[in-house]
mmCIF file of C-alpha atoms and ligand atoms in Angstrom:
data_model
loop_
_atom_site.group_PDB
_atom_site.id
_atom_site.type_symbol
_atom_site.label_atom_id
_atom_site.label_comp_id
_atom_site.label_asym_id
_atom_site.label_seq_id
_atom_site.Cartn_x
_atom_site.Cartn_y
_atom_site.Cartn_z
ATOM 1 C CA UNK A 28 20.769 -3.911 -19.448
ATOM 2 C CA UNK A 29 21.929 -4.479 -22.977
ATOM 3 C CA UNK A 30 25.641 -7.071 -22.430
ATOM 4 C CA UNK A 31 27.663 -8.226 -24.941
ATOM 5 C CA UNK A 32 27.467 -12.148 -24.361
ATOM 6 C CA UNK A 33 29.792 -14.717 -26.678
ATOM 7 C CA UNK A 34 28.493 -16.797 -28.656
ATOM 8 C CA UNK A 35 30.447 -18.187 -30.797
ATOM 9 C CA UNK A 36 34.456 -19.040 -30.031
ATOM 10 C CA UNK A 37 37.866 -19.625 -33.168
ATOM 11 C CA UNK A 38 40.923 -19.982 -33.214
ATOM 12 C CA UNK A 39 43.937 -20.940 -36.315
ATOM 13 C CA UNK A 40 47.694 -21.845 -35.437
ATOM 14 C CA UNK A 41 49.802 -21.795 -38.506
ATOM 15 C CA UNK A 42 50.538 -25.653 -39.564
ATOM 16 C CA UNK A 43 54.382 -25.370 -39.318
ATOM 17 C CA UNK A 44 55.505 -25.629 -35.322
ATOM 18 C CA UNK A 45 58.390 -24.950 -34.058
ATOM 19 C CA UNK A 46 59.484 -26.772 -30.796
ATOM 20 C CA UNK A 47 62.564 -25.251 -28.481
ATOM 21 C CA UNK A 48 64.623 -27.776 -30.293
ATOM 22 C CA UNK A 49 64.949 -25.450 -33.063
ATOM 23 C CA UNK A 50 65.754 -22.919 -31.821
ATOM 24 C CA UNK A 51 69.589 -25.102 -30.960
ATOM 25 C CA UNK A 52 71.008 -24.156 -34.705
ATOM 26 C CA UNK A 53 70.349 -20.377 -34.460
ATOM 27 C CA UNK A 54 71.059 -18.742 -30.633
ATOM 28 C CA UNK A 55 73.199 -20.199 -28.075
ATOM 29 C CA UNK A 56 69.961 -22.234 -25.212
ATOM 30 C CA UNK A 57 68.336 -24.686 -24.929
ATOM 31 C CA UNK A 58 65.313 -26.744 -24.373
ATOM 32 C CA UNK A 59 65.309 -27.363 -20.746
ATOM 33 C CA UNK A 60 65.729 -23.549 -20.137
ATOM 34 C CA UNK A 61 63.661 -22.316 -22.252
ATOM 35 C CA UNK A 62 60.956 -24.703 -19.970
ATOM 36 C CA UNK A 63 62.374 -23.650 -17.234
ATOM 37 C CA UNK A 64 62.275 -19.581 -17.779
ATOM 38 C CA UNK A 65 59.551 -19.432 -19.751
ATOM 39 C CA UNK A 66 57.556 -22.979 -19.386
ATOM 40 C CA UNK A 67 57.191 -22.368 -23.494
ATOM 41 C CA UNK A 68 57.649 -25.990 -25.351
ATOM 42 C CA UNK A 69 56.237 -25.049 -28.880
ATOM 43 C CA UNK A 70 54.837 -22.239 -30.541
ATOM 44 C CA UNK A 71 53.594 -21.916 -34.681
ATOM 45 C CA UNK A 72 55.567 -19.695 -37.007
ATOM 46 C CA UNK A 73 52.997 -18.880 -39.894
ATOM 47 C CA UNK A 74 54.377 -19.945 -43.264
ATOM 48 C CA UNK A 75 56.334 -16.972 -46.079
ATOM 49 C CA UNK A 76 52.961 -16.272 -47.458
ATOM 50 C CA UNK A 77 50.239 -15.953 -44.820
ATOM 51 C CA UNK A 78 49.885 -12.527 -43.269
ATOM 52 C CA UNK A 79 47.732 -12.108 -40.480
ATOM 53 C CA UNK A 80 44.825 -11.404 -41.844
ATOM 54 C CA UNK A 81 44.131 -15.055 -43.062
ATOM 55 C CA UNK A 82 45.627 -15.956 -39.746
ATOM 56 C CA UNK A 83 41.739 -13.250 -38.721
ATOM 57 C CA UNK A 84 39.647 -15.172 -41.219
ATOM 58 C CA UNK A 85 40.487 -18.820 -40.324
ATOM 59 C CA UNK A 86 39.298 -17.064 -36.586
ATOM 60 C CA UNK A 87 37.078 -15.388 -37.085
ATOM 61 C CA UNK A 88 35.348 -17.771 -40.125
ATOM 62 C CA UNK A 89 35.762 -20.801 -36.612
ATOM 63 C CA UNK A 90 33.555 -18.090 -34.970
ATOM 64 C CA UNK A 91 30.409 -17.258 -36.826
ATOM 65 C CA UNK A 92 29.840 -21.496 -37.715
ATOM 66 C CA UNK A 93 30.045 -21.689 -34.120
ATOM 67 C CA UNK A 94 27.674 -19.206 -33.203
ATOM 68 C CA UNK A 95 25.533 -20.460 -36.418
ATOM 69 C CA UNK A 96 24.258 -16.936 -37.915
ATOM 70 C CA UNK A 97 25.060 -15.312 -41.096
ATOM 71 C CA UNK A 98 27.982 -12.835 -41.750
ATOM 72 C CA UNK A 99 26.407 -10.139 -42.977
ATOM 73 C CA UNK A 100 24.213 -9.430 -39.112
ATOM 74 C CA UNK A 101 27.969 -8.777 -37.981
ATOM 75 C CA UNK A 102 28.231 -4.926 -37.530
ATOM 76 C CA UNK A 103 31.725 -4.263 -36.472
ATOM 77 C CA UNK A 104 34.926 -5.702 -36.844
ATOM 78 C CA UNK A 105 37.786 -5.095 -34.254
ATOM 79 C CA UNK A 106 41.067 -6.296 -35.119
ATOM 80 C CA UNK A 107 43.781 -6.519 -32.457
ATOM 81 C CA UNK A 108 47.599 -6.562 -34.067
ATOM 82 C CA UNK A 109 50.828 -5.148 -33.727
ATOM 83 C CA UNK A 110 51.922 -6.767 -37.046
ATOM 84 C CA UNK A 111 49.624 -5.441 -39.346
ATOM 85 C CA UNK A 112 49.805 -6.969 -43.122
ATOM 86 C CA UNK A 113 50.517 -3.256 -44.212
ATOM 87 C CA UNK A 114 50.374 0.058 -43.307
ATOM 88 C CA UNK A 115 46.871 0.864 -44.429
ATOM 89 C CA UNK A 116 44.639 -0.394 -45.063
ATOM 90 C CA UNK A 117 43.741 -1.515 -41.548
ATOM 91 C CA UNK A 118 43.696 -5.510 -41.739
ATOM 92 C CA UNK A 119 40.497 -5.741 -40.160
ATOM 93 C CA UNK A 120 38.147 -4.489 -43.634
ATOM 94 C CA UNK A 121 40.523 -6.566 -45.980
ATOM 95 C CA UNK A 122 39.060 -8.583 -42.598
ATOM 96 C CA UNK A 123 35.029 -8.373 -42.598
ATOM 97 C CA UNK A 124 35.223 -8.037 -46.440
ATOM 98 C CA UNK A 125 37.054 -12.007 -46.834
ATOM 99 C CA UNK A 126 34.187 -13.077 -44.459
ATOM 100 C CA UNK A 127 31.534 -11.888 -45.891
ATOM 101 C CA UNK A 128 29.819 -8.703 -43.896
ATOM 102 C CA UNK A 129 29.195 -5.734 -45.484
ATOM 103 C CA UNK A 130 27.988 -3.394 -43.351
ATOM 104 C CA UNK A 131 29.127 -2.039 -40.420
ATOM 105 C CA UNK A 132 32.568 -0.687 -39.300
ATOM 106 C CA UNK A 133 36.077 -2.339 -38.973
ATOM 107 C CA UNK A 134 39.400 -1.090 -37.216
ATOM 108 C CA UNK A 135 42.351 -2.853 -35.558
ATOM 109 C CA UNK A 136 43.614 -1.920 -32.334
ATOM 110 C CA UNK A 137 46.865 -1.739 -31.346
ATOM 111 C CA UNK A 138 47.957 -2.263 -27.158
ATOM 112 C CA UNK A 139 50.300 -4.750 -27.833
ATOM 113 C CA UNK A 140 49.863 -7.691 -25.850
ATOM 114 C CA UNK A 141 47.320 -5.493 -24.510
ATOM 115 C CA UNK A 142 45.293 -5.749 -27.358
ATOM 116 C CA UNK A 143 42.389 -8.078 -27.374
ATOM 117 C CA UNK A 144 42.037 -6.490 -22.680
ATOM 118 C CA UNK A 145 41.224 -2.965 -25.016
ATOM 119 C CA UNK A 146 39.296 -4.337 -27.970
ATOM 120 C CA UNK A 147 37.074 -6.319 -25.866
ATOM 121 C CA UNK A 148 36.288 -2.862 -23.237
ATOM 122 C CA UNK A 149 35.140 -0.554 -27.157
ATOM 123 C CA UNK A 150 33.663 -3.453 -28.329
ATOM 124 C CA UNK A 151 31.637 -3.573 -24.962
ATOM 125 C CA UNK A 152 31.225 0.120 -25.223
ATOM 126 C CA UNK A 153 29.882 0.072 -28.225
ATOM 127 C CA UNK A 154 27.532 -2.808 -27.510
ATOM 128 C CA UNK A 155 26.090 -1.052 -24.131
ATOM 129 C CA UNK A 156 25.204 2.478 -25.566
ATOM 130 C CA UNK A 157 23.462 0.288 -27.957
ATOM 131 C CA UNK A 158 25.993 2.115 -30.934
ATOM 132 C CA UNK A 159 27.000 -2.305 -31.950
ATOM 133 C CA UNK A 160 24.361 -4.974 -31.947
ATOM 134 C CA UNK A 161 27.081 -7.471 -33.211
ATOM 135 C CA UNK A 162 30.960 -7.152 -32.576
ATOM 136 C CA UNK A 163 33.510 -9.582 -34.294
ATOM 137 C CA UNK A 164 36.909 -9.644 -32.087
ATOM 138 C CA UNK A 165 39.577 -10.697 -32.948
ATOM 139 C CA UNK A 166 43.019 -10.667 -31.880
ATOM 140 C CA UNK A 167 45.903 -11.599 -34.900
ATOM 141 C CA UNK A 168 49.586 -11.565 -34.801
ATOM 142 C CA UNK A 169 52.560 -12.604 -36.704
ATOM 143 C CA UNK A 170 54.852 -12.092 -34.250
ATOM 144 C CA UNK A 171 57.355 -13.893 -36.155
ATOM 145 C CA UNK A 172 58.267 -11.457 -38.612
ATOM 146 C CA UNK A 173 59.226 -8.389 -35.873
ATOM 147 C CA UNK A 174 61.216 -10.646 -33.808
ATOM 148 C CA UNK A 175 64.949 -10.599 -33.763
ATOM 149 C CA UNK A 176 65.982 -13.955 -35.265
ATOM 150 C CA UNK A 177 69.699 -13.387 -32.132
ATOM 151 C CA UNK A 178 68.082 -12.589 -29.740
ATOM 152 C CA UNK A 179 67.973 -15.910 -27.680
ATOM 153 C CA UNK A 180 65.902 -12.760 -24.865
ATOM 154 C CA UNK A 181 63.058 -12.955 -27.360
ATOM 155 C CA UNK A 182 62.428 -14.778 -29.943
ATOM 156 C CA UNK A 183 62.472 -17.721 -28.074
ATOM 157 C CA UNK A 184 59.052 -16.034 -26.248
ATOM 158 C CA UNK A 185 56.665 -15.297 -29.483
ATOM 159 C CA UNK A 186 54.530 -17.357 -32.066
ATOM 160 C CA UNK A 187 52.062 -16.626 -33.885
ATOM 161 C CA UNK A 188 48.475 -16.871 -34.484
ATOM 162 C CA UNK A 189 45.013 -15.167 -34.227
ATOM 163 C CA UNK A 190 41.511 -16.410 -31.992
ATOM 164 C CA UNK A 191 38.113 -14.620 -31.663
ATOM 165 C CA UNK A 192 34.982 -13.444 -29.870
ATOM 166 C CA UNK A 193 31.303 -13.186 -31.578
ATOM 167 C CA UNK A 194 29.868 -10.868 -29.198
ATOM 168 C CA UNK A 195 25.856 -10.603 -29.031
ATOM 169 C CA UNK A 196 24.069 -7.851 -27.446
ATOM 170 C CA UNK A 197 21.639 -9.534 -24.566
ATOM 171 C CA UNK A 198 19.538 -8.378 -22.850
ATOM 172 C CA UNK A 199 19.878 -9.072 -19.606
ATOM 173 C CA UNK A 200 18.427 -7.884 -15.606
ATOM 174 C CA UNK A 201 21.583 -6.109 -14.798
ATOM 175 C CA UNK A 202 23.273 -7.956 -12.035
ATOM 176 C CA UNK A 203 26.494 -9.731 -11.744
ATOM 177 C CA UNK A 204 24.434 -12.597 -12.381
ATOM 178 C CA UNK A 205 24.262 -11.515 -16.148
ATOM 179 C CA UNK A 206 26.232 -13.331 -19.204
ATOM 180 C CA UNK A 207 28.615 -11.395 -20.798
ATOM 181 C CA UNK A 208 30.978 -8.442 -19.812
ATOM 182 C CA UNK A 209 30.175 -7.081 -16.282
ATOM 183 C CA UNK A 210 33.871 -5.309 -16.604
ATOM 184 C CA UNK A 211 36.033 -3.856 -18.533
ATOM 185 C CA UNK A 212 38.812 -1.415 -17.424
ATOM 186 C CA UNK A 213 41.763 -0.165 -19.912
ATOM 187 C CA UNK A 214 44.811 1.611 -18.591
ATOM 188 C CA UNK A 215 48.356 2.906 -19.816
ATOM 189 C CA UNK A 216 51.997 4.378 -19.145
ATOM 190 C CA UNK A 217 53.743 6.252 -21.744
ATOM 191 C CA UNK A 218 56.521 6.835 -19.714
ATOM 192 C CA UNK A 219 58.485 3.441 -20.454
ATOM 193 C CA UNK A 220 57.970 2.659 -23.972
ATOM 194 C CA UNK A 221 61.676 1.866 -24.709
ATOM 195 C CA UNK A 222 60.873 -1.617 -21.873
ATOM 196 C CA UNK A 223 58.992 -2.703 -25.408
ATOM 197 C CA UNK A 224 59.418 -1.885 -28.596
ATOM 198 C CA UNK A 225 60.716 -2.276 -31.846
ATOM 199 C CA UNK A 226 63.394 -0.828 -33.432
ATOM 200 C CA UNK A 227 62.001 1.163 -35.973
ATOM 201 C CA UNK A 228 58.306 1.389 -38.325
ATOM 202 C CA UNK A 229 56.557 3.601 -39.925
ATOM 203 C CA UNK A 230 57.442 7.467 -39.652
ATOM 204 C CA UNK A 231 60.538 6.894 -38.110
ATOM 205 C CA UNK A 232 62.912 4.382 -40.255
ATOM 206 C CA UNK A 233 60.312 3.001 -41.981
ATOM 207 C CA UNK A 234 60.693 -0.069 -41.963
ATOM 208 C CA UNK A 235 58.305 -1.552 -38.935
ATOM 209 C CA UNK A 236 61.905 -2.444 -37.294
ATOM 210 C CA UNK A 237 62.760 -5.749 -34.383
ATOM 211 C CA UNK A 238 61.431 -5.693 -30.808
ATOM 212 C CA UNK A 239 63.765 -5.347 -28.464
ATOM 213 C CA UNK A 240 62.509 -6.464 -24.880
ATOM 214 C CA UNK A 241 63.785 -5.022 -20.868
ATOM 215 C CA UNK A 242 62.936 -8.600 -19.646
ATOM 216 C CA UNK A 243 62.974 -7.717 -15.664
ATOM 217 C CA UNK A 244 60.381 -4.791 -16.445
ATOM 218 C CA UNK A 245 57.926 -6.369 -17.528
ATOM 219 C CA UNK A 246 58.242 -9.470 -16.138
ATOM 220 C CA UNK A 247 58.382 -7.525 -12.231
ATOM 221 C CA UNK A 248 55.342 -4.929 -14.114
ATOM 222 C CA UNK A 249 52.834 -8.406 -15.791
ATOM 223 C CA UNK A 250 52.465 -10.099 -11.908
ATOM 224 C CA UNK A 251 51.754 -5.888 -10.296
ATOM 225 C CA UNK A 252 49.734 -4.564 -12.792
ATOM 226 C CA UNK A 253 47.319 -7.630 -13.838
ATOM 227 C CA UNK A 254 46.828 -8.582 -10.172
ATOM 228 C CA UNK A 255 45.797 -4.555 -9.982
ATOM 229 C CA UNK A 256 43.569 -5.071 -12.913
ATOM 230 C CA UNK A 257 42.056 -7.462 -11.725
ATOM 231 C CA UNK A 258 40.926 -6.247 -8.636
ATOM 232 C CA UNK A 259 40.018 -3.069 -9.571
ATOM 233 C CA UNK A 260 36.899 -4.960 -11.387
ATOM 234 C CA UNK A 261 36.231 -7.499 -8.718
ATOM 235 C CA UNK A 262 36.213 -4.299 -6.550
ATOM 236 C CA UNK A 263 34.196 -2.424 -9.361
ATOM 237 C CA UNK A 264 31.907 -5.211 -8.976
ATOM 238 C CA UNK A 265 31.177 -5.793 -6.065
ATOM 239 C CA UNK A 266 32.457 -9.423 -5.670
ATOM 240 C CA UNK A 267 35.175 -10.777 -3.518
ATOM 241 C CA UNK A 268 38.395 -12.698 -5.399
ATOM 242 C CA UNK A 269 36.479 -16.074 -4.801
ATOM 243 C CA UNK A 270 34.080 -15.639 -6.815
ATOM 244 C CA UNK A 271 36.778 -15.662 -9.869
ATOM 245 C CA UNK A 272 36.400 -19.971 -11.268
ATOM 246 C CA UNK A 273 38.565 -19.169 -13.770
ATOM 247 C CA UNK A 274 41.367 -17.039 -13.887
ATOM 248 C CA UNK A 275 42.501 -16.429 -17.862
ATOM 249 C CA UNK A 276 45.390 -13.854 -18.329
ATOM 250 C CA UNK A 277 47.903 -13.222 -21.622
ATOM 251 C CA UNK A 278 49.561 -15.915 -22.217
ATOM 252 C CA UNK A 279 53.489 -15.140 -21.836
ATOM 253 C CA UNK A 280 54.955 -17.135 -19.850
ATOM 254 C CA UNK A 281 54.145 -20.010 -17.017
ATOM 255 C CA UNK A 282 55.944 -18.001 -14.442
ATOM 256 C CA UNK A 283 54.231 -14.729 -15.122
ATOM 257 C CA UNK A 284 50.875 -16.641 -15.497
ATOM 258 C CA UNK A 285 51.308 -18.722 -11.298
ATOM 259 C CA UNK A 286 52.850 -15.644 -10.856
ATOM 260 C CA UNK A 287 49.586 -13.019 -11.155
ATOM 261 C CA UNK A 288 47.182 -16.422 -9.602
ATOM 262 C CA UNK A 289 49.866 -16.412 -6.379
ATOM 263 C CA UNK A 290 49.497 -12.523 -5.753
ATOM 264 C CA UNK A 291 45.326 -13.362 -6.201
ATOM 265 C CA UNK A 292 45.257 -16.340 -3.905
ATOM 266 C CA UNK A 293 43.833 -18.380 -7.030
ATOM 267 C CA UNK A 294 45.291 -21.040 -6.870
ATOM 268 C CA UNK A 295 47.632 -23.131 -10.276
ATOM 269 C CA UNK A 296 44.390 -25.250 -10.983
ATOM 270 C CA UNK A 297 42.171 -22.695 -11.529
ATOM 271 C CA UNK A 298 44.789 -20.882 -13.919
ATOM 272 C CA UNK A 299 44.446 -21.393 -16.749
ATOM 273 C CA UNK A 300 47.174 -21.822 -18.724
ATOM 274 C CA UNK A 301 48.070 -22.967 -22.556
ATOM 275 C CA UNK A 302 51.526 -20.499 -24.044
ATOM 276 C CA UNK A 303 53.598 -23.620 -23.078
ATOM 277 C CA UNK A 304 52.391 -25.322 -27.306
ATOM 278 C CA UNK A 305 51.669 -21.367 -28.744
ATOM 279 C CA UNK A 306 54.248 -19.087 -27.281
ATOM 280 C CA UNK A 307 52.957 -15.629 -26.541
ATOM 281 C CA UNK A 308 50.615 -14.257 -29.829
ATOM 282 C CA UNK A 309 50.558 -10.761 -27.688
ATOM 283 C CA UNK A 310 47.032 -9.668 -29.204
ATOM 284 C CA UNK A 311 45.969 -13.612 -29.544
ATOM 285 C CA UNK A 312 46.349 -15.013 -26.426
ATOM 286 C CA UNK A 313 43.698 -13.963 -24.206
ATOM 287 C CA UNK A 314 41.068 -15.397 -27.090
ATOM 288 C CA UNK A 315 43.267 -19.226 -27.688
ATOM 289 C CA UNK A 316 43.186 -19.402 -23.961
ATOM 290 C CA UNK A 317 39.470 -18.826 -24.407
ATOM 291 C CA UNK A 318 38.834 -21.164 -27.193
ATOM 292 C CA UNK A 319 40.843 -24.229 -26.093
ATOM 293 C CA UNK A 320 39.578 -24.218 -22.701
ATOM 294 C CA UNK A 321 35.834 -23.690 -23.569
ATOM 295 C CA UNK A 322 36.193 -26.371 -26.065
ATOM 296 C CA UNK A 323 37.926 -29.212 -23.612
ATOM 297 C CA UNK A 324 35.264 -28.931 -21.270
ATOM 298 C CA UNK A 325 37.118 -26.548 -18.232
ATOM 299 C CA UNK A 326 35.630 -23.558 -19.683
ATOM 300 C CA UNK A 327 30.966 -23.724 -18.899
ATOM 301 C CA UNK A 328 28.519 -21.426 -19.188
ATOM 302 C CA UNK A 329 27.496 -19.027 -16.073
ATOM 303 C CA UNK A 330 31.476 -19.514 -15.169
ATOM 304 C CA UNK A 331 33.174 -16.148 -14.070
ATOM 305 C CA UNK A 332 35.977 -15.339 -15.794
ATOM 306 C CA UNK A 333 38.870 -12.610 -15.075
ATOM 307 C CA UNK A 334 41.051 -11.628 -18.011
ATOM 308 C CA UNK A 335 44.064 -9.396 -17.878
ATOM 309 C CA UNK A 336 46.578 -8.088 -19.962
ATOM 310 C CA UNK A 337 49.750 -6.390 -19.948
ATOM 311 C CA UNK A 338 52.061 -4.988 -22.665
ATOM 312 C CA UNK A 339 54.248 -2.072 -24.654
ATOM 313 C CA UNK A 340 53.499 1.063 -23.922
ATOM 314 C CA UNK A 341 53.196 0.388 -20.973
ATOM 315 C CA UNK A 342 49.375 -1.093 -22.013
ATOM 316 C CA UNK A 343 47.219 -2.854 -19.691
ATOM 317 C CA UNK A 344 44.113 -3.825 -18.026
ATOM 318 C CA UNK A 345 41.484 -6.485 -17.339
ATOM 319 C CA UNK A 346 37.496 -7.371 -18.479
ATOM 320 C CA UNK A 347 34.971 -9.611 -16.185
ATOM 321 C CA UNK A 348 32.962 -11.541 -18.091
ATOM 322 C CA UNK A 349 30.615 -14.352 -17.367
ATOM 323 C CA UNK A 350 30.173 -17.332 -20.080
HETATM 324 C C1 COA B 424 62.632 -13.622 -20.860
HETATM 325 C C2 COA B 424 62.755 -14.363 -19.014
HETATM 326 C C3 COA B 424 62.495 -15.272 -19.129
HETATM 327 C C4 COA B 424 63.982 -14.729 -18.828
HETATM 328 O O1 COA B 424 64.399 -14.341 -17.500
HETATM 329 P P1 COA B 424 65.285 -14.640 -16.562
HETATM 330 O O2 COA B 424 65.357 -15.105 -15.413
HETATM 331 O O3 COA B 424 65.227 -12.738 -15.891
HETATM 332 O O4 COA B 424 66.267 -13.910 -17.381
HETATM 333 P P2 COA B 424 67.768 -13.332 -17.471
HETATM 334 O O5 COA B 424 66.969 -12.297 -18.466
HETATM 335 O O6 COA B 424 68.280 -12.903 -16.003
HETATM 336 O O7 COA B 424 68.834 -13.648 -17.896
HETATM 337 C C5 COA B 424 69.424 -14.827 -16.937
HETATM 338 C C6 COA B 424 70.809 -15.413 -17.784
HETATM 339 O O8 COA B 424 70.100 -16.281 -19.763
HETATM 340 C C7 COA B 424 71.011 -16.014 -20.076
HETATM 341 N N1 COA B 424 70.040 -16.100 -21.414
HETATM 342 C C8 COA B 424 68.342 -14.717 -21.738
HETATM 343 N N2 COA B 424 68.528 -15.875 -23.079
HETATM 344 C C9 COA B 424 68.395 -16.886 -22.561
HETATM 345 C C10 COA B 424 67.859 -18.006 -23.290
HETATM 346 N N3 COA B 424 67.117 -18.342 -24.354
HETATM 347 N N4 COA B 424 68.753 -19.367 -23.441
HETATM 348 C C11 COA B 424 69.533 -19.391 -22.558
HETATM 349 N N5 COA B 424 70.194 -18.500 -21.610
HETATM 350 C C12 COA B 424 69.271 -17.388 -21.400
HETATM 351 C C13 COA B 424 70.733 -14.161 -19.834
HETATM 352 O O9 COA B 424 72.048 -14.327 -20.664
HETATM 353 C C14 COA B 424 71.701 -14.742 -19.154
HETATM 354 O O10 COA B 424 72.446 -14.331 -19.393
HETATM 355 P P3 COA B 424 73.634 -13.655 -17.633
HETATM 356 O O11 COA B 424 73.884 -14.640 -16.576
HETATM 357 O O12 COA B 424 75.266 -14.794 -18.733
HETATM 358 O O13 COA B 424 73.471 -12.774 -18.471
HETATM 359 C C15 COA B 424 62.246 -13.037 -18.413
HETATM 360 O O14 COA B 424 63.171 -11.848 -18.191
HETATM 361 C C16 COA B 424 60.602 -12.783 -18.768
HETATM 362 O O15 COA B 424 59.550 -13.499 -18.467
HETATM 363 N N6 COA B 424 61.059 -11.617 -19.131
HETATM 364 C C17 COA B 424 59.173 -10.951 -19.106
HETATM 365 C C18 COA B 424 59.001 -11.379 -21.068
HETATM 366 C C19 COA B 424 57.435 -11.599 -21.371
HETATM 367 O O16 COA B 424 56.483 -12.112 -21.187
HETATM 368 N N7 COA B 424 57.544 -10.190 -22.080
HETATM 369 C C20 COA B 424 56.179 -10.356 -22.205
HETATM 370 C C21 COA B 424 54.965 -9.654 -22.089
HETATM 371 S S1 COA B 424 53.960 -8.936 -22.788
#
């Protein structure tokens, strides 16, 4: 059967680094509080004239170069983002053009922090059904533009960044030993839209608004829904949780990452955590962690990875991939 196999990765973090100490002059907080409650040490902030599409192009270009393929052989570009350049056109179309991709289609997906899991699920559907062969999946965000810089409960948590996976259709045996996406499950429940939201948007206030969050509710749901999503996938595959080589969750906060691991009886040394260095980059966080950990030698070919996420909506889900 056809499987969606990763043939290249890329990542980009803006040049400007903002440390926890930098927040001390903006809101009433300190490095110790932020590190103890979140594990976050620093985040990257996009320059004034640097947009989500710019971040996405850097990451996408790197993934294409790593794969060593011609851009023109890519037939779908999906950008997962909650912070598009403009209301229209889709950021993905700008990225497609700037990467020299002239055929196929490009569109954005907005599922907030679950965006990358949603995008991988859609990409997998296109590849397995034969509708696309090569799909560039990018998570790209400039959350610094929608933060309430007066709210210490949220502004310290997020950062800007982008990362990409290039997927290629490969003929495999149809077993759990195959390389590629083995499972992708997505969920949403719209009854708690007010837990994580912006206070405006195109149709309501004609502005993009700024973010607010019910931290405790999101925390509680994150450490419940993400383990459930991993379990759903492993049960569907008929594999024990012990078969997971690496848990690579949405990089929201170190306590959440370890909480998800604990619920699944996966030890901390099998949980990839990169949030310390880039904070929560929403849809970019899972591919950033995958890029970093596959380059530093932790994630190796043929290893089994479980990648769950939860975000505003609520939305949540998990993809399971053999690298
Ligand atoms: C935001 C979060 C770190 C707060 O941690 P917490 O342990 O729940 O802390 P609380 O909200 O109970 O706040 C405790 C105190 O710290 C204060 N506080 C909040 N942010 C602070 C900050 N940056 N610096 C210092 N103090 C802060 C609160 O005002 C509160 O003070 P009070 O007791 O005087 O009212 C935590 O709720 C969380 O991680 N939530 C999920 C966030 C997330 O990752 N969301 C994205 C998922 S996609």
